[in-house]
Amino acid sequence: MSGVDVLIVDALKAELEAVRAVASKQAPEEFGVARWEDRNVDTHPYWYGRYEGSSAVTFTLALARPNRMGLLATLPVISALAAELQPKCLAMTGVCAGNPDRTALGDIVVAELAYSCEEGQRTKNEFLADPRQTRLPEWMLRAAQELAVEDLPSFGRASAEEAKTWLLQQLLAGHDPRECVAFDQYFPDDETWNVTKRELEEDGLIAFQSQGWAL
């Protein structure tokens, strides 16, 4: 079986579905995967597709996940598929156990230290954990520290429609948008915030109540 350029493993079904949705081509002129193939259904299943963009960014892509979270469940899937597909790049995406008070959709979380907490010894009455650390290589840490997001092609100010969608999503989730860490990314000034609220209110999508703005 042919290999792939990129193998992405996600811990949760929702995370894999999100990656698949983002990577799927929605229109003929857009970049993405036009058709996904369900492979290895009896062993370690994964989705296979060819990401079609400009001639410089066309590559093959495989998406997979274990049946549950954790190192013990994830390692066999990664090991088997990495040996079979020989990916040039292996990645894991998801919520990264993210704290919504400190992270937002699109943030890149870089761990200087990673901990394996599943090692240890089971005694008669308790489990004695023996956590082990894995340190990020210095060159990766320095690259993360010096990463300039302004140079990324995907970086840019949110459009008016993106700001409206984000605001509605926060209200749907029961969050106060003004308390969210990503608020300034969508509303860099009072004028943008006031215009967005007024337009959504005029469209009948939000209303101000005693506890604040709500759907």
N, C-alpha and C. Protein backbone atom coordinates (compact mmCIF):
# COMPACT_ATOMS: atom_id res chain seq x y z
N MET A 1 0.85 -1.19 0.00
CA MET A 1 0.00 0.00 0.00
C MET A 1 0.89 1.24 0.00
N SER A 2 0.51 2.23 -0.79
CA SER A 2 1.32 3.43 -0.89
C SER A 2 1.30 4.21 0.41
N GLY A 3 2.36 4.98 0.62
CA GLY A 3 2.46 5.78 1.83
C GLY A 3 1.72 7.09 1.69
N VAL A 4 1.91 7.95 2.69
CA VAL A 4 1.26 9.26 2.67
C VAL A 4 2.30 10.32 3.05
N ASP A 5 1.99 11.54 2.69
CA ASP A 5 2.87 12.64 3.06
C ASP A 5 2.64 13.06 4.51
N VAL A 6 1.37 13.09 4.92
CA VAL A 6 1.03 13.57 6.26
C VAL A 6 0.07 12.59 6.93
N LEU A 7 0.38 12.21 8.17
CA LEU A 7 -0.51 11.40 9.00
C LEU A 7 -0.90 12.22 10.21
N ILE A 8 -2.20 12.44 10.40
CA ILE A 8 -2.70 13.19 11.56
C ILE A 8 -3.50 12.23 12.44
N VAL A 9 -3.16 12.16 13.70
CA VAL A 9 -3.85 11.31 14.66
C VAL A 9 -4.53 12.21 15.69
N ASP A 10 -5.80 12.00 15.92
CA ASP A 10 -6.57 12.78 16.90
C ASP A 10 -7.05 11.86 18.01
N ALA A 11 -7.12 12.40 19.23
CA ALA A 11 -7.53 11.58 20.37
C ALA A 11 -9.03 11.40 20.45
N LEU A 12 -9.79 12.35 19.90
CA LEU A 12 -11.25 12.32 20.01
C LEU A 12 -11.90 12.28 18.64
N LYS A 13 -13.07 11.66 18.56
CA LYS A 13 -13.82 11.59 17.32
C LYS A 13 -14.17 12.99 16.82
N ALA A 14 -14.56 13.87 17.75
CA ALA A 14 -14.93 15.24 17.36
C ALA A 14 -13.74 15.98 16.77
N GLU A 15 -12.53 15.71 17.29
CA GLU A 15 -11.34 16.37 16.77
C GLU A 15 -11.04 15.90 15.35
N LEU A 16 -11.16 14.59 15.11
CA LEU A 16 -10.92 14.06 13.76
C LEU A 16 -11.94 14.61 12.77
N GLU A 17 -13.20 14.68 13.18
CA GLU A 17 -14.23 15.19 12.29
C GLU A 17 -13.99 16.67 11.97
N ALA A 18 -13.45 17.42 12.94
CA ALA A 18 -13.15 18.83 12.69
C ALA A 18 -12.03 18.98 11.67
N VAL A 19 -10.98 18.14 11.79
CA VAL A 19 -9.88 18.19 10.83
C VAL A 19 -10.37 17.80 9.45
N ARG A 20 -11.18 16.77 9.40
CA ARG A 20 -11.69 16.33 8.10
C ARG A 20 -12.55 17.42 7.44
N ALA A 21 -13.34 18.10 8.25
CA ALA A 21 -14.19 19.17 7.70
C ALA A 21 -13.34 20.32 7.18
N VAL A 22 -12.31 20.69 7.92
CA VAL A 22 -11.45 21.80 7.51
C VAL A 22 -10.66 21.44 6.25
N ALA A 23 -10.24 20.18 6.16
CA ALA A 23 -9.40 19.76 5.03
C ALA A 23 -10.20 19.40 3.79
N SER A 24 -11.52 19.33 3.89
CA SER A 24 -12.34 18.93 2.75
C SER A 24 -12.58 20.10 1.81
N LYS A 25 -12.56 19.80 0.52
CA LYS A 25 -12.83 20.83 -0.49
C LYS A 25 -14.34 21.05 -0.57
N GLN A 26 -14.75 22.29 -0.39
CA GLN A 26 -16.17 22.62 -0.39
C GLN A 26 -16.69 23.08 -1.75
N ALA A 27 -15.77 23.50 -2.62
CA ALA A 27 -16.16 23.98 -3.95
C ALA A 27 -15.01 23.67 -4.91
N PRO A 28 -15.30 23.55 -6.20
CA PRO A 28 -14.25 23.18 -7.17
C PRO A 28 -13.04 24.10 -7.14
N GLU A 29 -13.25 25.39 -6.89
CA GLU A 29 -12.13 26.33 -6.93
C GLU A 29 -11.36 26.38 -5.60
N GLU A 30 -11.84 25.69 -4.57
CA GLU A 30 -11.18 25.75 -3.27
C GLU A 30 -10.12 24.66 -3.13
N PHE A 31 -9.20 24.87 -2.20
CA PHE A 31 -8.21 23.87 -1.87
C PHE A 31 -8.83 22.85 -0.92
N GLY A 32 -8.28 21.63 -0.92
CA GLY A 32 -8.75 20.63 0.03
C GLY A 32 -8.84 19.25 -0.58
N VAL A 33 -9.41 18.31 0.17
CA VAL A 33 -9.60 16.93 -0.26
C VAL A 33 -10.98 16.80 -0.89
N ALA A 34 -11.02 16.37 -2.14
CA ALA A 34 -12.30 16.24 -2.84
C ALA A 34 -13.04 14.97 -2.45
N ARG A 35 -12.29 13.90 -2.15
CA ARG A 35 -12.93 12.62 -1.82
C ARG A 35 -12.08 11.87 -0.79
N TRP A 36 -12.75 11.37 0.26
CA TRP A 36 -12.07 10.60 1.30
C TRP A 36 -12.34 9.12 1.11
N GLU A 37 -11.33 8.29 1.35
CA GLU A 37 -11.47 6.84 1.29
C GLU A 37 -11.32 6.27 2.70
N ASP A 38 -12.22 5.39 3.07
CA ASP A 38 -12.17 4.73 4.37
C ASP A 38 -11.35 3.45 4.23
N ARG A 39 -10.17 3.40 4.83
CA ARG A 39 -9.26 2.28 4.66
C ARG A 39 -8.97 1.57 5.98
N ASN A 40 -8.46 0.32 5.87
CA ASN A 40 -8.07 -0.48 7.04
C ASN A 40 -9.21 -0.64 8.04
N VAL A 41 -10.41 -0.84 7.55
CA VAL A 41 -11.57 -0.84 8.44
C VAL A 41 -11.52 -1.97 9.47
N ASP A 42 -10.78 -3.05 9.20
CA ASP A 42 -10.75 -4.19 10.12
C ASP A 42 -9.58 -4.15 11.10
N THR A 43 -8.64 -3.25 10.92
CA THR A 43 -7.48 -3.20 11.82
C THR A 43 -7.38 -1.82 12.46
N HIS A 44 -6.58 -0.95 11.87
CA HIS A 44 -6.47 0.43 12.35
C HIS A 44 -7.06 1.35 11.27
N PRO A 45 -8.35 1.63 11.35
CA PRO A 45 -8.99 2.40 10.27
C PRO A 45 -8.47 3.83 10.19
N TYR A 46 -8.47 4.35 8.98
CA TYR A 46 -8.10 5.74 8.77
C TYR A 46 -8.76 6.25 7.50
N TRP A 47 -8.85 7.57 7.41
CA TRP A 47 -9.37 8.22 6.21
C TRP A 47 -8.19 8.67 5.36
N TYR A 48 -8.28 8.40 4.05
CA TYR A 48 -7.21 8.76 3.13
C TYR A 48 -7.76 9.73 2.09
N GLY A 49 -6.96 10.76 1.79
CA GLY A 49 -7.37 11.71 0.77
C GLY A 49 -6.17 12.42 0.18
N ARG A 50 -6.37 13.02 -0.98
CA ARG A 50 -5.33 13.82 -1.63
C ARG A 50 -5.73 15.29 -1.53
N TYR A 51 -4.91 16.04 -0.80
CA TYR A 51 -5.17 17.47 -0.64
C TYR A 51 -4.72 18.19 -1.90
N GLU A 52 -5.66 18.80 -2.57
CA GLU A 52 -5.38 19.46 -3.84
C GLU A 52 -5.42 20.96 -3.66
N GLY A 53 -4.28 21.59 -3.85
CA GLY A 53 -4.21 23.04 -3.81
C GLY A 53 -3.48 23.52 -5.03
N SER A 54 -2.61 24.48 -4.85
CA SER A 54 -1.75 24.87 -5.94
C SER A 54 -0.74 23.75 -6.16
N SER A 55 -0.01 23.80 -7.24
CA SER A 55 0.93 22.72 -7.55
C SER A 55 1.97 22.55 -6.46
N ALA A 56 2.20 23.58 -5.67
CA ALA A 56 3.24 23.53 -4.63
C ALA A 56 2.75 22.92 -3.32
N VAL A 57 1.44 22.76 -3.15
CA VAL A 57 0.92 22.29 -1.86
C VAL A 57 0.02 21.06 -1.99
N THR A 58 0.17 20.30 -3.05
CA THR A 58 -0.60 19.07 -3.20
C THR A 58 0.11 17.93 -2.47
N PHE A 59 -0.62 17.24 -1.59
CA PHE A 59 -0.02 16.15 -0.83
C PHE A 59 -1.11 15.17 -0.41
N THR A 60 -0.69 13.95 -0.03
CA THR A 60 -1.62 12.93 0.45
C THR A 60 -1.72 13.02 1.97
N LEU A 61 -2.91 12.69 2.47
CA LEU A 61 -3.23 12.92 3.87
C LEU A 61 -4.00 11.73 4.44
N ALA A 62 -3.64 11.32 5.64
CA ALA A 62 -4.35 10.25 6.34
C ALA A 62 -4.77 10.75 7.72
N LEU A 63 -6.03 10.46 8.11
CA LEU A 63 -6.55 10.86 9.40
C LEU A 63 -6.97 9.62 10.18
N ALA A 64 -6.57 9.54 11.45
CA ALA A 64 -6.91 8.37 12.26
C ALA A 64 -7.11 8.78 13.71
N ARG A 65 -7.68 7.87 14.50
CA ARG A 65 -7.85 8.11 15.93
C ARG A 65 -7.94 6.78 16.66
N PRO A 66 -7.55 6.75 17.94
CA PRO A 66 -7.77 5.55 18.75
C PRO A 66 -9.22 5.52 19.25
N ASN A 67 -9.59 4.45 19.95
CA ASN A 67 -10.95 4.36 20.47
C ASN A 67 -11.15 5.15 21.75
N ARG A 68 -10.06 5.57 22.39
CA ARG A 68 -10.17 6.36 23.60
C ARG A 68 -8.89 7.19 23.75
N MET A 69 -8.93 8.12 24.68
CA MET A 69 -7.77 8.98 24.91
C MET A 69 -6.72 8.23 25.71
N GLY A 70 -5.52 8.78 25.70
CA GLY A 70 -4.46 8.23 26.54
C GLY A 70 -3.32 7.62 25.74
N LEU A 71 -2.16 7.58 26.38
CA LEU A 71 -0.96 7.09 25.72
C LEU A 71 -1.09 5.63 25.30
N LEU A 72 -1.64 4.80 26.19
CA LEU A 72 -1.71 3.37 25.91
C LEU A 72 -2.63 3.06 24.73
N ALA A 73 -3.65 3.87 24.54
CA ALA A 73 -4.56 3.65 23.41
C ALA A 73 -4.03 4.25 22.12
N THR A 74 -3.27 5.32 22.23
CA THR A 74 -2.83 6.04 21.04
C THR A 74 -1.58 5.44 20.41
N LEU A 75 -0.63 4.98 21.23
CA LEU A 75 0.64 4.49 20.70
C LEU A 75 0.49 3.34 19.70
N PRO A 76 -0.35 2.32 19.96
CA PRO A 76 -0.48 1.25 18.96
C PRO A 76 -0.99 1.74 17.61
N VAL A 77 -1.90 2.71 17.62
CA VAL A 77 -2.43 3.25 16.37
C VAL A 77 -1.34 4.00 15.62
N ILE A 78 -0.60 4.85 16.32
CA ILE A 78 0.47 5.61 15.68
C ILE A 78 1.56 4.67 15.15
N SER A 79 1.95 3.70 15.98
CA SER A 79 3.03 2.79 15.58
C SER A 79 2.65 1.99 14.33
N ALA A 80 1.44 1.44 14.32
CA ALA A 80 1.01 0.61 13.20
C ALA A 80 0.89 1.43 11.92
N LEU A 81 0.26 2.59 12.00
CA LEU A 81 0.06 3.38 10.79
C LEU A 81 1.35 4.05 10.32
N ALA A 82 2.22 4.44 11.25
CA ALA A 82 3.50 5.02 10.84
C ALA A 82 4.34 3.99 10.12
N ALA A 83 4.32 2.74 10.59
CA ALA A 83 5.08 1.69 9.92
C ALA A 83 4.49 1.36 8.56
N GLU A 84 3.17 1.40 8.46
CA GLU A 84 2.50 1.03 7.21
C GLU A 84 2.56 2.15 6.17
N LEU A 85 2.34 3.39 6.62
CA LEU A 85 2.19 4.50 5.68
C LEU A 85 3.47 5.30 5.48
N GLN A 86 4.43 5.15 6.39
CA GLN A 86 5.71 5.86 6.28
C GLN A 86 5.51 7.35 6.00
N PRO A 87 4.78 8.05 6.86
CA PRO A 87 4.51 9.47 6.59
C PRO A 87 5.76 10.33 6.68
N LYS A 88 5.80 11.36 5.88
CA LYS A 88 6.89 12.33 5.97
C LYS A 88 6.69 13.27 7.15
N CYS A 89 5.43 13.43 7.55
CA CYS A 89 5.10 14.29 8.68
C CYS A 89 4.03 13.62 9.52
N LEU A 90 4.25 13.54 10.83
CA LEU A 90 3.28 12.97 11.77
C LEU A 90 2.84 14.07 12.71
N ALA A 91 1.54 14.29 12.82
CA ALA A 91 1.04 15.39 13.64
C ALA A 91 -0.16 14.94 14.45
N MET A 92 -0.41 15.67 15.53
CA MET A 92 -1.59 15.43 16.36
C MET A 92 -2.24 16.78 16.63
N THR A 93 -3.51 16.90 16.33
CA THR A 93 -4.22 18.15 16.52
C THR A 93 -5.40 17.92 17.45
N GLY A 94 -5.92 19.01 17.98
CA GLY A 94 -7.08 18.89 18.85
C GLY A 94 -7.16 20.02 19.84
N VAL A 95 -7.94 19.82 20.89
CA VAL A 95 -8.13 20.87 21.89
C VAL A 95 -6.96 20.94 22.85
N CYS A 96 -6.06 19.95 22.82
CA CYS A 96 -4.84 19.99 23.64
C CYS A 96 -5.19 20.17 25.11
N ALA A 97 -6.31 19.57 25.55
CA ALA A 97 -6.78 19.78 26.93
C ALA A 97 -6.84 21.26 27.25
N GLY A 98 -7.20 22.05 26.27
CA GLY A 98 -7.09 23.50 26.37
C GLY A 98 -8.02 24.11 27.41
N ASN A 99 -7.53 25.07 28.11
CA ASN A 99 -8.31 25.85 29.05
C ASN A 99 -8.96 27.00 28.28
N PRO A 100 -10.30 27.01 28.16
CA PRO A 100 -10.95 28.06 27.35
C PRO A 100 -10.74 29.46 27.89
N ASP A 101 -10.30 29.56 29.15
CA ASP A 101 -10.00 30.88 29.70
C ASP A 101 -8.66 31.41 29.22
N ARG A 102 -7.84 30.53 28.66
CA ARG A 102 -6.51 30.95 28.25
C ARG A 102 -6.22 30.67 26.78
N THR A 103 -7.01 29.84 26.12
CA THR A 103 -6.77 29.51 24.72
C THR A 103 -8.04 29.70 23.91
N ALA A 104 -7.86 29.86 22.61
CA ALA A 104 -8.98 30.05 21.70
C ALA A 104 -8.74 29.25 20.44
N LEU A 105 -9.80 29.05 19.67
CA LEU A 105 -9.71 28.31 18.42
C LEU A 105 -8.66 28.94 17.52
N GLY A 106 -7.72 28.10 17.03
CA GLY A 106 -6.66 28.59 16.17
C GLY A 106 -5.35 28.81 16.88
N ASP A 107 -5.35 28.81 18.22
CA ASP A 107 -4.10 28.96 18.95
C ASP A 107 -3.21 27.75 18.76
N ILE A 108 -1.91 27.99 18.73
CA ILE A 108 -0.92 26.92 18.69
C ILE A 108 -0.34 26.79 20.09
N VAL A 109 -0.52 25.62 20.71
CA VAL A 109 -0.03 25.39 22.07
C VAL A 109 1.26 24.58 21.98
N VAL A 110 2.34 25.12 22.49
CA VAL A 110 3.65 24.47 22.45
C VAL A 110 4.03 24.09 23.87
N ALA A 111 4.24 22.80 24.11
CA ALA A 111 4.60 22.32 25.45
C ALA A 111 6.12 22.22 25.57
N GLU A 112 6.68 23.01 26.46
CA GLU A 112 8.11 22.93 26.71
C GLU A 112 8.46 21.60 27.38
N LEU A 113 7.55 21.13 28.26
CA LEU A 113 7.69 19.83 28.91
C LEU A 113 6.40 19.05 28.72
N ALA A 114 6.51 17.78 28.36
CA ALA A 114 5.35 16.89 28.29
C ALA A 114 5.53 15.80 29.34
N TYR A 115 4.43 15.42 29.96
CA TYR A 115 4.49 14.45 31.05
C TYR A 115 3.73 13.18 30.66
N SER A 116 4.34 12.04 30.92
CA SER A 116 3.67 10.75 30.80
C SER A 116 3.26 10.33 32.20
N CYS A 117 1.96 10.35 32.46
CA CYS A 117 1.45 10.12 33.81
C CYS A 117 0.88 8.71 34.01
N GLU A 118 1.03 7.84 33.00
CA GLU A 118 0.43 6.51 33.12
C GLU A 118 1.42 5.45 33.60
N GLU A 119 2.68 5.86 33.82
CA GLU A 119 3.66 4.92 34.33
C GLU A 119 3.62 4.91 35.85
N GLY A 120 3.95 3.77 36.43
CA GLY A 120 3.97 3.67 37.88
C GLY A 120 3.79 2.24 38.35
N GLN A 121 3.45 2.10 39.61
CA GLN A 121 3.32 0.78 40.22
C GLN A 121 2.01 0.69 40.99
N ARG A 122 1.31 -0.39 40.78
CA ARG A 122 0.07 -0.64 41.51
C ARG A 122 0.39 -1.45 42.76
N THR A 123 0.10 -0.89 43.92
CA THR A 123 0.27 -1.61 45.18
C THR A 123 -1.08 -2.17 45.61
N LYS A 124 -1.13 -2.73 46.78
CA LYS A 124 -2.36 -3.34 47.27
C LYS A 124 -3.47 -2.31 47.44
N ASN A 125 -3.08 -1.10 47.86
CA ASN A 125 -4.08 -0.10 48.20
C ASN A 125 -4.11 1.13 47.29
N GLU A 126 -3.08 1.30 46.46
CA GLU A 126 -3.04 2.51 45.67
C GLU A 126 -2.15 2.35 44.45
N PHE A 127 -2.20 3.35 43.59
CA PHE A 127 -1.33 3.41 42.43
C PHE A 127 -0.28 4.48 42.68
N LEU A 128 0.98 4.09 42.64
CA LEU A 128 2.09 5.02 42.85
C LEU A 128 2.59 5.51 41.49
N ALA A 129 2.22 6.72 41.16
CA ALA A 129 2.58 7.27 39.84
C ALA A 129 4.07 7.54 39.76
N ASP A 130 4.63 7.35 38.58
CA ASP A 130 6.04 7.62 38.31
C ASP A 130 6.12 8.45 37.03
N PRO A 131 5.63 9.71 37.08
CA PRO A 131 5.58 10.52 35.86
C PRO A 131 6.96 10.79 35.29
N ARG A 132 7.05 10.71 33.95
CA ARG A 132 8.30 10.97 33.26
C ARG A 132 8.15 12.19 32.36
N GLN A 133 9.21 12.96 32.27
CA GLN A 133 9.19 14.17 31.46
C GLN A 133 9.85 13.93 30.11
N THR A 134 9.28 14.59 29.10
CA THR A 134 9.92 14.67 27.79
C THR A 134 10.08 16.13 27.45
N ARG A 135 11.31 16.56 27.29
CA ARG A 135 11.59 17.97 27.03
C ARG A 135 11.62 18.26 25.54
N LEU A 136 11.06 19.39 25.17
CA LEU A 136 11.06 19.82 23.78
C LEU A 136 12.50 20.17 23.36
N PRO A 137 12.94 19.70 22.19
CA PRO A 137 14.29 20.08 21.73
C PRO A 137 14.45 21.59 21.69
N GLU A 138 15.65 22.04 22.02
CA GLU A 138 15.90 23.48 22.12
C GLU A 138 15.60 24.21 20.82
N TRP A 139 15.92 23.60 19.68
CA TRP A 139 15.70 24.30 18.42
C TRP A 139 14.21 24.48 18.13
N MET A 140 13.38 23.49 18.58
CA MET A 140 11.94 23.65 18.40
C MET A 140 11.38 24.74 19.31
N LEU A 141 11.86 24.76 20.56
CA LEU A 141 11.40 25.78 21.51
C LEU A 141 11.76 27.18 21.01
N ARG A 142 12.98 27.34 20.50
CA ARG A 142 13.39 28.64 20.01
C ARG A 142 12.57 29.05 18.78
N ALA A 143 12.28 28.08 17.90
CA ALA A 143 11.47 28.38 16.72
C ALA A 143 10.07 28.81 17.12
N ALA A 144 9.51 28.16 18.15
CA ALA A 144 8.18 28.54 18.63
C ALA A 144 8.19 29.93 19.24
N GLN A 145 9.22 30.24 19.99
CA GLN A 145 9.32 31.55 20.63
C GLN A 145 9.46 32.66 19.60
N GLU A 146 10.09 32.38 18.48
CA GLU A 146 10.36 33.41 17.48
C GLU A 146 9.37 33.39 16.32
N LEU A 147 8.35 32.52 16.41
CA LEU A 147 7.36 32.44 15.34
C LEU A 147 6.59 33.75 15.23
N ALA A 148 6.57 34.33 14.05
CA ALA A 148 5.84 35.57 13.79
C ALA A 148 4.57 35.22 13.03
N VAL A 149 3.43 35.24 13.72
CA VAL A 149 2.18 34.84 13.08
C VAL A 149 1.79 35.79 11.96
N GLU A 150 2.30 37.03 12.02
CA GLU A 150 1.97 37.99 10.96
C GLU A 150 2.48 37.54 9.60
N ASP A 151 3.49 36.65 9.59
CA ASP A 151 4.04 36.18 8.33
C ASP A 151 3.30 34.97 7.76
N LEU A 152 2.36 34.41 8.52
CA LEU A 152 1.63 33.24 8.06
C LEU A 152 0.55 33.66 7.07
N PRO A 153 0.35 32.89 5.99
CA PRO A 153 -0.67 33.28 5.00
C PRO A 153 -2.09 33.25 5.55
N SER A 154 -2.31 32.49 6.64
CA SER A 154 -3.65 32.40 7.20
C SER A 154 -3.94 33.49 8.23
N PHE A 155 -2.94 34.30 8.54
CA PHE A 155 -3.12 35.34 9.55
C PHE A 155 -3.77 36.57 8.93
N GLY A 156 -4.69 37.16 9.67
CA GLY A 156 -5.33 38.37 9.20
C GLY A 156 -6.45 38.77 10.14
N ARG A 157 -6.89 39.97 10.00
CA ARG A 157 -7.98 40.46 10.83
C ARG A 157 -9.28 39.76 10.45
N ALA A 158 -10.06 39.42 11.45
CA ALA A 158 -11.33 38.74 11.20
C ALA A 158 -12.27 39.65 10.43
N SER A 159 -13.01 39.06 9.49
CA SER A 159 -13.98 39.83 8.74
C SER A 159 -15.21 40.10 9.60
N ALA A 160 -16.10 40.95 9.12
CA ALA A 160 -17.32 41.27 9.86
C ALA A 160 -18.19 40.01 10.04
N GLU A 161 -18.26 39.18 9.00
CA GLU A 161 -19.06 37.97 9.10
C GLU A 161 -18.45 36.97 10.07
N GLU A 162 -17.12 36.87 10.07
CA GLU A 162 -16.44 35.98 11.01
C GLU A 162 -16.66 36.44 12.45
N ALA A 163 -16.65 37.75 12.67
CA ALA A 163 -16.89 38.27 14.00
C ALA A 163 -18.31 37.97 14.46
N LYS A 164 -19.28 38.11 13.56
CA LYS A 164 -20.67 37.80 13.90
C LYS A 164 -20.83 36.32 14.25
N THR A 165 -20.23 35.46 13.43
CA THR A 165 -20.34 34.02 13.68
C THR A 165 -19.72 33.66 15.01
N TRP A 166 -18.55 34.22 15.30
CA TRP A 166 -17.88 33.94 16.57
C TRP A 166 -18.73 34.38 17.75
N LEU A 167 -19.31 35.57 17.66
CA LEU A 167 -20.15 36.09 18.74
C LEU A 167 -21.35 35.18 18.98
N LEU A 168 -22.00 34.75 17.92
CA LEU A 168 -23.16 33.86 18.06
C LEU A 168 -22.75 32.52 18.67
N GLN A 169 -21.59 32.01 18.27
CA GLN A 169 -21.11 30.74 18.83
C GLN A 169 -20.85 30.86 20.33
N GLN A 170 -20.29 31.97 20.77
CA GLN A 170 -20.02 32.15 22.19
C GLN A 170 -21.31 32.23 22.99
N LEU A 171 -22.29 32.95 22.47
CA LEU A 171 -23.57 33.06 23.16
C LEU A 171 -24.28 31.71 23.20
N LEU A 172 -24.19 30.94 22.12
CA LEU A 172 -24.80 29.62 22.09
C LEU A 172 -24.18 28.71 23.14
N ALA A 173 -22.88 28.86 23.37
CA ALA A 173 -22.18 28.04 24.36
C ALA A 173 -22.38 28.55 25.78
N GLY A 174 -23.08 29.67 25.93
CA GLY A 174 -23.32 30.21 27.25
C GLY A 174 -22.18 31.04 27.81
N HIS A 175 -21.28 31.53 26.93
CA HIS A 175 -20.14 32.31 27.37
C HIS A 175 -20.41 33.81 27.22
N ASP A 176 -19.79 34.58 28.06
CA ASP A 176 -19.80 36.03 27.89
C ASP A 176 -18.67 36.36 26.92
N PRO A 177 -18.97 36.81 25.71
CA PRO A 177 -17.91 37.05 24.72
C PRO A 177 -16.83 37.98 25.21
N ARG A 178 -17.20 38.96 26.03
CA ARG A 178 -16.22 39.94 26.51
C ARG A 178 -15.20 39.34 27.46
N GLU A 179 -15.52 38.18 28.02
CA GLU A 179 -14.59 37.51 28.94
C GLU A 179 -13.72 36.48 28.24
N CYS A 180 -13.97 36.24 26.95
CA CYS A 180 -13.22 35.23 26.21
C CYS A 180 -11.86 35.78 25.79
N VAL A 181 -10.85 34.90 25.80
CA VAL A 181 -9.50 35.33 25.49
C VAL A 181 -9.36 35.79 24.05
N ALA A 182 -10.24 35.33 23.16
CA ALA A 182 -10.15 35.69 21.74
C ALA A 182 -10.95 36.94 21.39
N PHE A 183 -11.55 37.58 22.38
CA PHE A 183 -12.43 38.73 22.09
C PHE A 183 -11.74 39.80 21.27
N ASP A 184 -10.51 40.16 21.66
CA ASP A 184 -9.81 41.24 20.96
C ASP A 184 -9.43 40.88 19.54
N GLN A 185 -9.36 39.58 19.23
CA GLN A 185 -9.03 39.18 17.87
C GLN A 185 -10.18 39.49 16.92
N TYR A 186 -11.41 39.43 17.43
CA TYR A 186 -12.58 39.67 16.60
C TYR A 186 -13.10 41.10 16.73
N PHE A 187 -12.84 41.70 17.90
CA PHE A 187 -13.32 43.07 18.13
C PHE A 187 -12.17 43.91 18.67
N PRO A 188 -11.32 44.42 17.77
CA PRO A 188 -10.13 45.16 18.21
C PRO A 188 -10.43 46.54 18.77
N ASP A 189 -11.67 47.03 18.58
CA ASP A 189 -12.01 48.35 19.09
C ASP A 189 -13.50 48.40 19.42
N ASP A 190 -13.91 49.44 20.14
CA ASP A 190 -15.30 49.58 20.57
C ASP A 190 -16.25 49.73 19.38
N GLU A 191 -15.79 50.39 18.33
CA GLU A 191 -16.66 50.61 17.18
C GLU A 191 -17.06 49.28 16.53
N THR A 192 -16.10 48.39 16.33
CA THR A 192 -16.40 47.08 15.74
C THR A 192 -17.39 46.32 16.59
N TRP A 193 -17.19 46.34 17.90
CA TRP A 193 -18.08 45.64 18.83
C TRP A 193 -19.48 46.23 18.78
N ASN A 194 -19.60 47.53 18.80
CA ASN A 194 -20.92 48.16 18.81
C ASN A 194 -21.66 47.95 17.49
N VAL A 195 -20.94 48.04 16.37
CA VAL A 195 -21.58 47.83 15.07
C VAL A 195 -22.09 46.40 14.94
N THR A 196 -21.28 45.42 15.37
CA THR A 196 -21.67 44.02 15.27
C THR A 196 -22.90 43.74 16.12
N LYS A 197 -22.91 44.24 17.35
CA LYS A 197 -24.08 44.04 18.22
C LYS A 197 -25.33 44.64 17.60
N ARG A 198 -25.20 45.86 17.07
CA ARG A 198 -26.37 46.54 16.51
C ARG A 198 -26.93 45.79 15.31
N GLU A 199 -26.04 45.31 14.42
CA GLU A 199 -26.52 44.60 13.23
C GLU A 199 -27.18 43.27 13.59
N LEU A 200 -26.59 42.54 14.55
CA LEU A 200 -27.20 41.27 14.96
C LEU A 200 -28.53 41.50 15.67
N GLU A 201 -28.61 42.57 16.42
CA GLU A 201 -29.87 42.89 17.10
C GLU A 201 -30.95 43.27 16.09
N GLU A 202 -30.57 44.06 15.08
CA GLU A 202 -31.52 44.44 14.04
C GLU A 202 -31.99 43.24 13.22
N ASP A 203 -31.12 42.23 13.09
CA ASP A 203 -31.50 41.01 12.36
C ASP A 203 -32.32 40.06 13.23
N GLY A 204 -32.54 40.43 14.49
CA GLY A 204 -33.34 39.59 15.37
C GLY A 204 -32.63 38.37 15.90
N LEU A 205 -31.28 38.38 15.88
CA LEU A 205 -30.52 37.21 16.30
C LEU A 205 -30.08 37.28 17.75
N ILE A 206 -29.93 38.49 18.30
CA ILE A 206 -29.54 38.63 19.70
C ILE A 206 -30.39 39.71 20.35
N ALA A 207 -30.44 39.67 21.67
CA ALA A 207 -31.18 40.67 22.43
C ALA A 207 -30.49 40.87 23.75
N PHE A 208 -30.60 42.08 24.29
CA PHE A 208 -30.00 42.37 25.58
C PHE A 208 -30.99 42.04 26.68
N GLN A 209 -30.56 41.20 27.62
CA GLN A 209 -31.39 40.81 28.75
C GLN A 209 -30.70 41.23 30.04
N SER A 210 -31.31 40.89 31.16
CA SER A 210 -30.78 41.32 32.45
C SER A 210 -29.37 40.83 32.71
N GLN A 211 -29.04 39.63 32.17
CA GLN A 211 -27.73 39.05 32.38
C GLN A 211 -26.73 39.41 31.28
N GLY A 212 -27.18 40.20 30.31
CA GLY A 212 -26.31 40.57 29.21
C GLY A 212 -26.89 40.14 27.87
N TRP A 213 -26.04 40.08 26.86
CA TRP A 213 -26.52 39.71 25.52
C TRP A 213 -26.76 38.20 25.44
N ALA A 214 -27.83 37.83 24.72
CA ALA A 214 -28.21 36.42 24.60
C ALA A 214 -28.83 36.20 23.22
N LEU A 215 -28.86 34.96 22.78
CA LEU A 215 -29.50 34.62 21.52
C LEU A 215 -31.00 34.87 21.63
